[in-house]
Every structure is written in C-alpha cells, then in structure tokens.
Tab-separated table of C-alpha atoms and ligand atoms in Angstrom:
chain	number	residue	atom	x	y	z
A	1	MET	CA	139.664	87.693	106.847
A	2	LYS	CA	138.060	91.040	107.621
A	3	LYS	CA	137.067	93.086	104.596
A	4	GLU	CA	135.888	96.662	104.527
A	5	ASN	CA	132.067	96.972	104.597
A	6	GLN	CA	131.566	93.237	104.968
A	7	SER	CA	129.165	92.141	107.680
A	8	GLU	CA	130.364	90.677	110.944
A	9	PHE	CA	127.140	88.849	111.688
A	10	GLY	CA	124.436	87.197	109.568
A	11	LEU	CA	120.941	86.296	110.624
A	12	ILE	CA	118.429	84.023	108.901
A	13	GLY	CA	114.716	84.466	109.587
A	14	LEU	CA	113.508	88.043	109.564
A	15	GLY	CA	110.469	87.651	111.799
A	16	THR	CA	110.053	90.077	114.690
A	17	MET	CA	112.700	88.289	116.787
A	18	GLY	CA	115.235	88.168	113.951
A	19	SER	CA	114.685	91.741	112.834
A	20	ASN	CA	114.865	93.032	116.420
A	21	LEU	CA	118.085	91.136	117.089
A	22	LEU	CA	119.671	92.613	113.969
A	23	GLN	CA	118.684	96.109	115.055
A	24	ASN	CA	120.120	95.447	118.489
A	25	ILE	CA	123.384	94.244	116.905
A	26	ALA	CA	123.478	97.237	114.590
A	27	ASP	CA	122.930	99.577	117.554
A	28	HIS	CA	126.269	98.351	118.866
A	29	GLY	CA	128.068	99.435	115.737
A	30	TYR	CA	128.315	96.110	113.932
A	31	ASN	CA	127.738	95.655	110.233
A	32	CYS	CA	125.209	92.877	109.838
A	33	SER	CA	123.239	91.009	107.176
A	34	GLY	CA	119.793	89.455	107.263
A	35	TYR	CA	118.279	86.808	105.015
A	36	ASP	CA	114.753	85.546	104.522
A	37	ASN	CA	113.139	83.715	101.619
A	38	ASN	CA	110.176	86.043	102.033
A	39	TYR	CA	110.876	89.165	99.925
A	40	LYS	CA	108.473	91.277	101.953
A	41	LYS	CA	110.433	90.691	105.137
A	42	VAL	CA	113.673	91.544	103.375
A	43	ASP	CA	112.107	94.745	102.031
A	44	ALA	CA	110.847	95.643	105.485
A	45	LEU	CA	114.358	95.194	106.861
A	46	ASN	CA	115.946	97.294	104.120
A	47	GLN	CA	113.310	99.973	104.608
A	48	LEU	CA	114.546	100.475	108.135
A	49	ASP	CA	117.283	102.257	106.248
A	50	ARG	CA	119.942	101.497	108.814
A	51	GLY	CA	123.303	101.944	107.135
A	52	ASN	CA	124.801	98.887	108.783
A	53	ILE	CA	121.951	96.400	108.215
A	54	HIS	CA	121.749	94.727	104.818
A	55	GLY	CA	118.822	92.541	103.781
A	56	PHE	CA	119.142	89.702	101.265
A	57	ALA	CA	116.625	87.410	99.602
A	58	ASN	CA	119.357	85.282	98.031
A	59	ILE	CA	121.215	83.023	100.406
A	60	LYS	CA	124.439	82.986	98.397
A	61	ASP	CA	124.625	86.791	98.263
A	62	PHE	CA	123.846	86.842	101.988
A	63	VAL	CA	126.658	84.411	102.831
A	64	MET	CA	129.089	86.253	100.550
A	65	SER	CA	128.340	89.502	102.407
A	66	LEU	CA	129.935	88.084	105.560
A	67	ASN	CA	133.467	88.267	106.871
A	68	VAL	CA	135.407	85.003	107.266
A	69	PRO	CA	134.977	83.041	109.489
A	70	ARG	CA	131.326	83.670	108.730
A	71	VAL	CA	128.900	83.789	111.617
A	72	VAL	CA	125.306	82.922	110.759
A	73	MET	CA	122.539	82.661	113.281
A	74	MET	CA	119.191	81.060	112.534
A	75	SER	CA	116.070	82.562	114.052
A	76	VAL	CA	113.584	80.103	112.598
A	77	PRO	CA	110.953	77.829	114.147
A	78	ALA	CA	112.292	74.704	115.834
A	79	GLY	CA	111.966	71.435	113.954
A	80	LYS	CA	112.426	70.512	110.300
A	81	VAL	CA	113.014	74.095	109.138
A	82	VAL	CA	116.256	74.170	111.115
A	83	ASP	CA	117.558	71.114	109.245
A	84	ILE	CA	116.494	72.558	105.894
A	85	VAL	CA	118.280	75.844	106.569
A	86	ILE	CA	121.409	74.061	107.826
A	87	GLU	CA	121.522	71.984	104.664
A	88	GLU	CA	121.302	75.127	102.539
A	89	LEU	CA	123.992	76.818	104.590
A	90	VAL	CA	126.358	73.879	104.389
A	91	GLY	CA	126.077	74.149	100.607
A	92	VAL	CA	127.242	77.783	100.526
A	93	MET	CA	129.402	78.243	103.633
A	94	GLU	CA	132.955	76.962	104.169
A	95	LYS	CA	134.652	74.787	106.735
A	96	GLY	CA	135.532	76.769	109.837
A	97	ASP	CA	132.409	78.959	109.551
A	98	ILE	CA	130.061	79.269	112.514
A	99	ILE	CA	126.370	78.326	112.553
A	100	ILE	CA	124.198	79.291	115.525
A	101	ASP	CA	120.723	77.934	116.147
A	102	GLY	CA	118.998	80.692	118.128
A	103	GLY	CA	115.601	78.956	118.289
A	104	ASN	CA	113.964	76.756	120.903
A	105	SER	CA	115.268	73.475	119.442
A	106	HIS	CA	114.919	70.231	121.331
A	107	PHE	CA	118.274	69.425	122.915
A	108	THR	CA	118.448	65.970	121.318
A	109	GLU	CA	118.190	67.579	117.875
A	110	THR	CA	120.924	70.024	118.794
A	111	GLU	CA	123.044	67.078	119.904
A	112	ARG	CA	122.587	65.421	116.503
A	113	ARG	CA	123.200	68.631	114.545
A	114	TYR	CA	126.319	69.415	116.573
A	115	LYS	CA	127.838	66.047	115.686
A	116	ASP	CA	126.845	66.251	112.008
A	117	LEU	CA	128.258	69.734	111.598
A	118	GLU	CA	131.420	68.906	113.522
A	119	GLU	CA	132.066	66.038	111.097
A	120	LYS	CA	131.576	68.435	108.201
A	121	GLY	CA	134.031	70.949	109.685
A	122	PHE	CA	131.539	73.619	110.816
A	123	LEU	CA	131.402	75.097	114.293
A	124	PHE	CA	127.951	74.898	115.827
A	125	LEU	CA	126.307	76.648	118.742
A	126	GLY	CA	122.833	75.796	120.033
A	127	MET	CA	121.739	78.957	121.778
A	128	GLY	CA	118.567	79.457	123.795
A	129	ILE	CA	117.421	83.078	123.691
A	130	SER	CA	114.926	84.428	126.156
A	131	GLY	CA	113.131	87.700	126.486
A	132	GLY	CA	110.717	87.687	123.582
A	133	ALA	CA	110.631	90.355	120.891
A	134	GLU	CA	111.352	93.178	123.323
A	135	GLY	CA	114.297	91.311	124.812
A	136	ALA	CA	115.718	90.729	121.354
A	137	ARG	CA	115.553	94.457	120.657
A	138	LYS	CA	116.776	95.799	123.993
A	139	GLY	CA	118.831	92.980	125.491
A	140	PRO	CA	117.938	89.295	125.838
A	141	SER	CA	119.373	86.607	128.057
A	142	MET	CA	121.272	84.086	125.950
A	143	MET	CA	122.270	80.527	126.710
A	144	PRO	CA	124.815	79.330	124.147
A	145	GLY	CA	126.278	75.839	124.201
A	146	GLY	CA	128.374	73.792	121.796
A	147	ASP	CA	131.685	74.664	120.179
A	148	LYS	CA	133.740	76.735	122.623
A	149	LYS	CA	135.912	78.210	119.882
A	150	ALA	CA	132.781	79.446	118.123
A	151	TYR	CA	131.594	81.000	121.374
A	152	ASP	CA	134.878	82.790	121.883
A	153	THR	CA	134.585	84.263	118.396
A	154	VAL	CA	131.125	85.737	119.041
A	155	ALA	CA	131.436	86.371	122.794
A	156	THR	CA	132.122	90.106	122.561
A	157	LEU	CA	129.185	90.733	120.234
A	158	LEU	CA	126.811	88.636	122.370
A	159	GLU	CA	127.954	90.351	125.543
A	160	LYS	CA	127.241	93.727	123.981
A	161	ILE	CA	123.718	92.890	122.791
A	162	ALA	CA	122.690	91.038	125.981
A	163	ALA	CA	120.824	92.604	128.874
A	164	HIS	CA	123.075	93.731	131.734
A	165	VAL	CA	122.653	93.273	135.464
A	166	ASN	CA	125.020	95.194	137.734
A	167	GLY	CA	127.084	95.926	134.642
A	168	GLU	CA	127.440	92.249	133.727
A	169	PRO	CA	125.999	90.713	130.550
A	170	THR	CA	123.289	88.057	130.728
A	171	VAL	CA	125.091	85.704	128.398
A	172	ALA	CA	127.782	83.110	129.049
A	173	TYR	CA	129.011	79.871	127.570
A	174	MET	CA	126.847	77.185	129.146
A	175	GLY	CA	128.708	74.033	128.176
A	176	ALA	CA	129.317	71.328	125.614
A	177	ARG	CA	127.129	70.240	122.682
A	178	SER	CA	123.419	70.742	123.500
A	179	ALA	CA	123.988	72.381	126.905
A	180	GLY	CA	122.574	75.745	125.791
A	181	HIS	CA	119.302	74.341	124.551
A	182	PHE	CA	118.977	72.105	127.591
A	183	VAL	CA	119.353	75.090	129.912
A	184	LYS	CA	116.835	77.095	127.871
A	185	MET	CA	114.382	74.206	127.977
A	186	VAL	CA	114.578	74.100	131.779
A	187	HIS	CA	114.207	77.892	131.849
A	188	ASN	CA	110.912	77.401	130.038
A	189	GLY	CA	109.838	74.605	132.386
A	190	ILE	CA	110.327	76.997	135.304
A	191	GLU	CA	108.458	79.647	133.298
A	192	TYR	CA	105.456	77.301	132.985
A	193	ALA	CA	105.494	76.620	136.747
A	194	LEU	CA	105.643	80.310	137.701
A	195	MET	CA	102.832	81.164	135.286
A	196	GLN	CA	100.670	78.375	136.722
A	197	LEU	CA	101.343	79.561	140.294
A	198	ILE	CA	100.405	83.114	139.389
A	199	SER	CA	97.219	81.926	137.689
A	200	GLU	CA	96.302	80.083	140.894
A	201	THR	CA	96.661	83.266	142.954
A	202	TYR	CA	94.325	84.914	140.430
A	203	GLU	CA	91.815	82.076	140.879
A	204	ILE	CA	91.811	82.425	144.672
A	205	MET	CA	91.356	86.188	144.512
A	206	LYS	CA	88.703	86.058	141.807
A	207	GLU	CA	86.666	83.040	142.856
A	208	GLY	CA	87.459	82.827	146.553
A	209	PHE	CA	87.443	86.495	147.511
A	210	GLN	CA	85.442	87.788	144.537
A	211	MET	CA	87.935	90.596	144.203
A	212	ASN	CA	87.495	92.980	141.310
A	213	ASP	CA	90.057	93.689	138.605
A	214	ASN	CA	91.351	96.866	140.231
A	215	GLU	CA	91.875	95.125	143.536
A	216	MET	CA	93.788	92.309	141.866
A	217	HIS	CA	95.850	94.828	139.945
A	218	ALA	CA	96.776	96.469	143.245
A	219	VAL	CA	97.917	93.114	144.676
A	220	TYR	CA	100.236	92.332	141.772
A	221	GLU	CA	101.489	95.905	141.835
A	222	LYS	CA	102.387	95.608	145.492
A	223	TRP	CA	103.948	92.174	145.070
A	224	ASN	CA	106.123	93.483	142.313
A	225	GLU	CA	107.548	96.057	144.682
A	226	GLY	CA	108.665	93.441	147.197
A	227	ARG	CA	110.534	90.164	147.243
A	228	LEU	CA	108.312	88.723	144.490
A	229	GLN	CA	109.643	91.328	142.068
A	230	SER	CA	109.955	89.583	138.736
A	231	TYR	CA	109.155	89.985	135.088
A	232	LEU	CA	106.178	87.618	135.257
A	233	ILE	CA	104.556	89.418	138.215
A	234	GLU	CA	105.261	92.732	136.502
A	235	ILE	CA	103.504	91.757	133.261
A	236	THR	CA	100.630	90.257	135.278
A	237	ARG	CA	100.208	93.629	136.989
A	238	ASP	CA	100.095	95.289	133.566
A	239	ILE	CA	97.595	92.763	132.199
A	240	PHE	CA	95.289	93.693	135.100
A	241	ALA	CA	95.426	97.311	133.957
A	242	TYR	CA	94.893	96.744	130.251
A	243	LYS	CA	91.402	97.840	129.285
A	244	LYS	CA	89.698	97.098	125.990
A	245	PRO	CA	90.090	100.149	123.758
A	246	GLY	CA	87.453	102.732	124.658
A	247	GLU	CA	85.976	100.559	127.424
A	248	LYS	CA	86.269	100.138	131.151
A	249	LEU	CA	86.558	96.353	131.048
A	250	LEU	CA	89.758	94.341	131.014
A	251	LEU	CA	90.791	92.599	127.822
A	252	LEU	CA	91.812	89.661	130.022
A	253	ASN	CA	88.184	88.832	130.754
A	254	ASP	CA	87.471	88.219	127.070
A	255	ILE	CA	90.380	85.824	126.571
A	256	LYS	CA	89.489	82.131	126.223
A	257	ASP	CA	90.587	80.013	129.163
A	258	GLU	CA	92.346	77.439	126.980
A	259	ALA	CA	96.127	77.550	127.261
A	260	LYS	CA	98.292	76.780	124.274
A	261	ALA	CA	101.900	75.662	124.358
A	262	THR	CA	104.727	75.184	121.907
A	263	GLY	CA	106.136	72.282	123.853
A	264	THR	CA	109.205	73.316	125.832
A	265	GLY	CA	107.462	72.740	129.187
A	266	LYS	CA	106.458	69.257	128.116
A	267	TRP	CA	110.026	68.588	126.940
A	268	THR	CA	111.311	69.586	130.388
A	269	SER	CA	109.017	67.084	132.083
A	270	GLN	CA	109.898	64.396	129.567
A	271	ALA	CA	113.641	65.014	129.921
A	272	ALA	CA	113.302	64.964	133.710
A	273	MET	CA	111.404	61.700	133.658
A	274	ASP	CA	114.012	60.182	131.354
A	275	LEU	CA	116.612	61.091	133.961
A	276	GLY	CA	114.426	59.847	136.828
A	277	LEU	CA	114.469	63.316	138.340
A	278	PRO	CA	111.274	64.751	139.877
A	279	VAL	CA	109.963	68.148	138.738
A	280	PRO	CA	106.303	67.783	139.783
A	281	ILE	CA	105.564	71.500	139.770
A	282	ILE	CA	106.524	71.629	136.099
A	283	ASP	CA	104.647	68.399	135.316
A	284	ILE	CA	101.442	69.691	136.842
A	285	SER	CA	101.776	73.028	135.068
A	286	VAL	CA	102.000	71.242	131.725
A	287	ALA	CA	99.058	69.018	132.691
A	288	MET	CA	96.861	71.965	133.691
A	289	ARG	CA	97.498	73.728	130.369
A	290	ASP	CA	96.400	70.486	128.740
A	291	LEU	CA	93.308	70.171	130.935
A	292	SER	CA	92.323	73.736	130.109
A	293	LYS	CA	91.943	72.710	126.469
A	294	TYR	CA	89.106	70.296	127.266
A	295	LYS	CA	86.671	73.163	127.600
A	296	ASP	CA	83.648	71.167	126.408
A	297	LEU	CA	84.202	68.487	129.050
A	298	ARG	CA	84.803	71.088	131.734
A	299	VAL	CA	81.620	72.943	130.847
A	300	LYS	CA	79.618	69.716	131.006
A	301	ALA	CA	81.231	68.617	134.272
A	302	SER	CA	80.619	72.036	135.816
A	303	THR	CA	76.880	71.384	135.635
A	304	MET	CA	77.237	67.863	137.064
A	305	TYR	CA	79.579	68.784	139.911
A	306	PRO	CA	78.701	72.299	140.963
A	307	GLY	CA	81.464	72.261	143.567
A	308	SER	CA	81.571	73.533	147.046
A	309	GLN	CA	78.696	75.794	148.101
A	310	ASP	CA	81.259	77.450	150.193
A	311	ILE	CA	83.558	78.744	147.462
A	312	LYS	CA	83.639	82.209	149.018
A	313	TYR	CA	86.465	82.668	151.481
A	314	GLY	CA	85.434	84.490	154.623
A	315	GLY	CA	87.511	86.935	156.609
A	316	ASN	CA	89.817	89.712	155.745
A	317	ALA	CA	91.068	89.559	152.157
A	318	ASP	CA	94.038	91.828	152.906
A	319	LYS	CA	95.338	89.542	155.602
A	320	TYR	CA	94.896	86.589	153.329
A	321	ILE	CA	96.858	88.289	150.540
A	322	ALA	CA	99.877	88.214	152.856
A	323	LYS	CA	99.495	84.443	153.186
A	324	MET	CA	99.213	84.127	149.437
A	325	GLU	CA	102.325	86.224	148.995
A	326	ALA	CA	104.222	83.809	151.215
A	327	ALA	CA	102.703	80.852	149.382
A	328	TYR	CA	103.804	82.253	146.033
A	329	TYR	CA	107.271	82.874	147.417
A	330	PHE	CA	107.409	79.253	148.547
A	331	GLY	CA	106.047	77.924	145.231
A	332	MET	CA	108.477	80.073	143.285
A	333	MET	CA	111.425	78.769	145.316
A	334	SER	CA	110.250	75.244	144.619
A	335	ALA	CA	109.923	75.885	140.878
A	336	TYR	CA	113.485	77.187	140.609
A	337	ALA	CA	114.816	74.486	142.964
A	338	GLN	CA	113.269	71.684	140.922
A	339	GLY	CA	114.547	73.177	137.675
A	340	MET	CA	118.058	73.610	139.084
A	341	HIS	CA	118.001	70.071	140.460
A	342	LEU	CA	117.210	68.844	136.957
A	343	LEU	CA	120.114	70.848	135.557
A	344	TYR	CA	122.436	69.442	138.197
A	345	HIS	CA	121.603	65.874	137.220
A	346	ALA	CA	121.523	66.497	133.495
A	347	ASN	CA	125.003	67.899	133.883
A	348	GLU	CA	126.236	64.695	135.499
A	349	GLU	CA	124.507	62.504	132.943
A	350	TYR	CA	125.334	64.438	129.792
A	351	LYS	CA	128.709	65.813	130.898
A	352	TYR	CA	127.874	69.338	129.799
A	353	GLY	CA	130.239	71.147	132.137
A	354	LEU	CA	127.486	73.454	133.418
A	355	ASN	CA	128.172	76.034	136.114
A	356	MET	CA	125.077	76.439	138.234
A	357	ASP	CA	126.037	79.898	139.478
A	358	LEU	CA	126.589	81.096	135.932
A	359	ILE	CA	123.132	79.913	134.905
A	360	ALA	CA	121.526	81.780	137.826
A	361	LYS	CA	123.640	84.794	136.956
A	362	ILE	CA	122.546	85.085	133.332
A	363	TRP	CA	118.896	84.492	134.243
A	364	ARG	CA	118.879	87.579	136.476
A	365	GLY	CA	118.152	89.829	133.519
A	366	GLY	CA	116.706	89.782	130.020
A	367	CYS	CA	114.809	86.512	130.306
A	368	ILE	CA	111.203	85.668	131.120
A	369	ILE	CA	111.995	84.122	134.531
A	370	ARG	CA	114.189	86.989	135.721
A	371	SER	CA	113.386	87.807	139.316
A	372	GLU	CA	114.727	89.289	142.480
A	373	PHE	CA	114.954	85.778	143.914
A	374	LEU	CA	117.565	84.763	141.325
A	375	GLU	CA	120.022	86.870	143.330
A	376	ASP	CA	119.527	84.402	146.198
A	377	ILE	CA	119.994	81.440	143.883
A	378	PHE	CA	123.126	83.002	142.445
A	379	ALA	CA	124.444	83.621	145.961
A	380	ALA	CA	123.706	80.024	147.014
A	381	TYR	CA	125.675	78.524	144.122
A	382	LYS	CA	128.433	81.074	144.454
A	383	LYS	CA	128.847	79.986	148.043
A	384	ASP	CA	128.821	76.309	147.094
A	385	SER	CA	129.206	75.471	143.421
A	386	LYS	CA	128.570	71.786	144.185
A	387	LEU	CA	125.280	72.410	146.001
A	388	LYS	CA	123.094	69.441	145.097
A	389	HIS	CA	119.729	71.021	145.833
A	390	LEU	CA	118.725	74.590	146.600
A	391	PHE	CA	116.647	73.480	149.598
A	392	LEU	CA	119.908	72.477	151.287
A	393	ASP	CA	121.213	76.040	151.255
A	394	ASN	CA	120.891	77.776	154.627
A	395	SER	CA	119.397	81.021	153.451
A	396	ILE	CA	116.878	79.272	151.158
A	397	HIS	CA	116.091	77.011	154.140
A	398	ASP	CA	115.195	80.049	156.243
A	399	ASN	CA	113.012	81.491	153.498
A	400	LEU	CA	111.166	78.201	153.046
A	401	ILE	CA	110.500	77.879	156.760
A	402	MET	CA	109.223	81.461	156.901
A	403	SER	CA	106.801	80.860	154.029
A	404	LEU	CA	105.531	77.488	155.133
A	405	ASP	CA	102.518	78.725	157.116
A	406	GLY	CA	101.416	80.700	154.091
A	407	ILE	CA	101.497	77.825	151.649
A	408	ARG	CA	99.904	75.410	154.110
A	409	ALA	CA	97.031	77.850	154.622
A	410	VAL	CA	96.603	78.446	150.902
A	411	VAL	CA	96.561	74.737	150.032
A	412	SER	CA	94.282	73.672	152.866
A	413	ASP	CA	91.834	76.566	152.431
A	414	ALA	CA	91.692	75.976	148.696
A	415	SER	CA	90.854	72.327	149.179
A	416	LYS	CA	88.191	73.222	151.741
A	417	HIS	CA	86.576	75.702	149.371
A	418	GLY	CA	86.947	73.645	146.209
A	419	VAL	CA	89.420	75.942	144.475
A	420	ALA	CA	92.056	74.149	142.376
A	421	VAL	CA	95.635	74.984	143.327
A	422	PRO	CA	97.562	72.092	141.756
A	423	ALA	CA	100.909	73.890	141.505
A	424	PHE	CA	100.785	75.103	145.120
A	425	SER	CA	99.823	71.588	146.219
A	426	ALA	CA	102.631	70.073	144.162
A	427	ALA	CA	105.131	72.518	145.645
A	428	LEU	CA	104.033	71.700	149.176
A	429	SER	CA	103.865	67.916	148.766
A	430	TYR	CA	107.244	67.898	147.071
A	431	PHE	CA	108.644	69.751	150.052
A	432	ASP	CA	106.949	67.488	152.608
A	433	ASN	CA	108.366	64.422	150.903
A	434	PHE	CA	111.754	66.002	150.307
A	435	ARG	CA	112.120	66.712	154.024
A	436	SER	CA	111.088	63.132	154.949
A	437	ALA	CA	113.905	60.842	155.941
A	438	GLU	CA	111.419	58.072	155.308
A	439	MET	CA	108.879	57.840	152.544
A	440	PRO	CA	106.196	55.171	152.161
A	441	ALA	CA	108.105	53.712	149.217
A	442	ASN	CA	108.802	50.558	151.255
A	443	LEU	CA	105.155	49.613	150.736
A	444	ILE	CA	105.459	50.164	146.995
A	445	MET	CA	108.480	47.857	146.945
A	446	ALA	CA	106.571	45.185	148.865
A	447	GLN	CA	103.647	45.468	146.448
A	448	ARG	CA	105.957	45.170	143.431
A	449	ASP	CA	107.556	42.126	144.888
A	450	TYR	CA	104.135	40.656	145.724
A	451	PHE	CA	102.668	40.866	142.245
A	452	GLY	CA	105.780	40.850	140.085
A	453	SER	CA	108.609	39.252	142.082
A	454	HIS	CA	110.612	42.420	141.519
A	455	THR	CA	112.536	41.893	144.791
A	456	TYR	CA	113.293	44.459	147.465
A	457	GLU	CA	116.236	45.573	149.564
A	458	LEU	CA	116.331	45.601	153.345
A	459	THR	CA	117.487	48.398	155.597
A	460	GLY	CA	120.788	47.462	157.178
A	461	LYS	CA	121.250	44.228	155.249
A	462	GLU	CA	123.073	43.730	151.955
A	463	GLY	CA	121.442	42.009	148.995
A	464	THR	CA	118.064	41.744	147.268
A	465	PHE	CA	115.194	39.669	148.600
A	466	HIS	CA	111.987	38.126	147.412
A	467	THR	CA	109.065	36.842	149.414
A	468	GLU	CA	106.218	34.520	148.421
A	469	TRP	CA	103.698	36.905	149.918
A	470	GLU	CA	100.678	34.633	149.309
A	471	ASP	CA	102.210	32.167	151.738
A	472	ALA	CA	101.777	34.591	154.586
A	473	ASN	CA	100.985	32.579	157.656
A	474	ASN	CA	99.821	35.205	160.059
B	1	6PG	C1	111.338	83.129	126.263
B	1	6PG	C2	110.062	82.361	126.073
B	1	6PG	C3	109.922	81.960	124.633
B	1	6PG	C4	108.515	81.579	124.226
B	1	6PG	C5	108.062	80.310	124.850
B	1	6PG	C6	106.594	80.216	125.035
B	1	6PG	O1	112.142	82.648	127.046
B	1	6PG	O2	111.487	84.185	125.664
B	1	6PG	O3	110.071	81.211	126.855
B	1	6PG	O4	110.866	80.975	124.383
B	1	6PG	O5	107.655	82.634	124.441
B	1	6PG	O6	108.456	79.286	123.996
B	1	6PG	O7	106.325	78.895	125.336
B	1	6PG	P1	104.920	78.246	125.146
B	1	6PG	O8	104.441	78.650	123.777
B	1	6PG	O9	105.130	76.791	125.245
B	1	6PG	O10	104.079	78.817	126.228
C-alpha cells in the first residue's frame, strides 16, 4: 500500500557507500529512509537536509517509514553482521517484504539466507554492487540475483540509479538464488587479475627500463586512449600523476608494497577449484598479493639472491611499450575469458539461469572492470549465447593471435632479466595449453596408476586399465 510521504526504499548501513546510494536514489525523486545504529551517521545523513531522505536510529521507526511491500537494502560488511541485521529485520518486517543484501557476501551464505528467508515468507535478493563510493553516488553496476518477483518490484528504481551505457542501465536480473553474488565474486576475481597485470607492466617499466614517473604516466595515459581503455588503466594513469601535497614526488612511491585483500579474489579461486575449472590468472593474482605480505622474508632473500645483473632492458623503450601494450591486451582477454568460463560452468552446476551476454552488458559501465574490451565480449555472447569459451569466438581469436608476439616477448624477456611477471606467464601458459589438442596429462595418469593404482583410460579403447608398472620387463 502506498502512503503519502512514506519512503519507497530503505537502506541499512550509513557508511559512505550507503549514504551515497541513498543520495543517488533521492536524486531520482524517490522518498527514501536510512538506518544505522550509529547516531552520528544518522545525524550526518539528516544534516544533508535533503527533503526526501530520512535518517533513523531506531529500526522499528525506520521500517514503519516504508511503503508496503517494504524494500530494505543492507549495505553492511559481509559476514556475521548480515545475519544479525536480517534477524532484526525479520522481527519488525512482514511477510511479503523485500530484503536486499547489497554487500560482497559469499555466495554460499546468500544461498543459505535465500532459503531461510523464503521459508519465512520474505523475498530476498543478493546483489553485488560495483563501482565503489563514487559509483554508488553517480551510478554503479549492480548484479542482483534471487527472488525474481522482488527484482521486478525494484527494477525501475535500480535501473534509474545505475550507470548507463548507450542509454542502457548497468543492472539486470542475473539469476536464481545466489547468482548475483556469484557473478560479483567473479567480477572481483577478474579485477584482481587485471590489477596484477597492470602492476607487472609497472614493474617492467620501473625496474627493466628505469623509466621515471612522468614517463610511466604518459604510457598509461596513452593506453587509456586506445583499445586498453578501462577504468583500471584510467585510475592507474591518475595515480601516476598524484603528487604528495606541496611536493614533486608521487604519493605512490611512499606506499608499502604489501597488498591487502578482503577475500573475494580468493573466493573466486576457491569456487573455481571446487568446480574443477581453471582460472590460473586469478589464482596467481591472489597468490602474489599474499606473497607481497611476507616483506621480511623478501627483504632477507633479496640480499641472498641479488637476481640478474642484467635487470636493465636494452633497446628502445618506446618500441617495447608497444609489445607490452599487446601483452596487456592478451592478458586482459585471458582474465575475462577465464572468469566467463567459470561463470559458464557455475551456471550449469548451480542452475542459476545466467545470461552471459547480459553479464558482459552490465559490466560495460559503473563497475571496476568496465573496459572497452567488454564491448567485444558482449558482441561475442550476443552472437552465440551458448559460447563455451571466449577463445573460441572468431574475433577474440584474431585479437589473441595479433597480441601473441607481444606477450611472448614480454614473458621471455622478463624471465631473461629476472623480472617477475607471474600473471603474464599464467595467461600465456594457459593459452598454450588451451590450444593443445594433447597435453602431457597422460604421464600424470601413468604416474598415478604406478604409485596408487588409480587406473587410466586408453585413447580409442573403452574401459579403465591398471598396470603393475614395477613388473616392467623392458
Ligand atoms: C567493486 C570492488 C569492491 C571492493 C573490493 C576490493 O566492485 O566496487 O570490487 O567490491 O573494492 O572488494 O577487494 P579487495 O579488498 O579484496 O581488494
């Protein structure tokens, strides 16, 4: 029932994300309510003095300020807090009301919560939101999954507050139950891979070519104007221009080289391994963040293993930048392809009802991995919605072939000079195995059978076989 002056949307958790989302919603003419158990945050919200945003520090008053069916979105840290808030909400909301988890929850938790809430008569959406604080304010990319009826109720509002690409909103119903959070998790896995690849280009330029900050800034600036155009390259360009206040030096150079993580990249690797689906570029990106944390060991080892004397790359840096551009293009294609492959299989396994083209479409704007290249991915899935792997698309095929010399040069030169490029190497090895009709896995099967009688299968012959390998007579 719609009452005069009642709010059409409620949001719990008035941190920067929550407050920005409310302002975005209010900008589109909706009446909305915000709740936080921290009075200061509620005060800050009310002090915005926006006629159509109402802050509450009492959850009952907050819920009562909403139109029926009530729509409440949580913008709280993933984990236990989500369960605590849901329990509170269930106590004050009514059957038929809608609860949205807008955090980065693990998809298995969303699965559990969806079932629990369904049994209790509530409609639940697990919705990944990407774009950070700025995205929340100006237009994020949103990946909702769960109750379709709930989605239909909030679709118009979400479409209005989302980013838009070619006039189309970067939000769409992803699929059943935990589909939204699964898609967001893979988004973050790809994000980790792209960030690792970019950091490796930085390493080559800085260590290999001893380029200065301005020169590196110019490279990222140029890349962002071409086919590598993307949010992550764009912010990298800006980071290479950000000087410490009142100084000529970059802030970047004072930042500790120990990468933190909240876990979504690791979850992507774990989920992929559970499905038996390879995403090595994501795995290695998680591993390298972890390695970076062992600073004390790295410092000690750096004195024991000084590395190649020949770390400096010779030759023309400008020419080499073109090779690196191609290598990044290749690595980027691999990162998206591996992520999409994971989504394809997760969809089969978990029966989400995902549409691959729709995922590519809503990632084209608002989110952290938005890029020019997503247009190509979108086009590939639009052409063939059942495409099993992006590398099998003709236009992606041509782009991979064109970039192959670049990535081969970057990986081989880096190994010669002792520069670590684990994500580039992973991208290339994945490709070289992917394009192999035969892999050396036959030897692994023989070894397993040798020491563990695990049996093997034969090419062109039905059945499983075992050999007493010790009895070899030749
Ligand atoms: C986004 C980001 C967002 C968050 C990441 C950071 O899409 O807006 O991915 O979700 O910034 O969780 O992840 P790490 O802390 O693990 O780097």
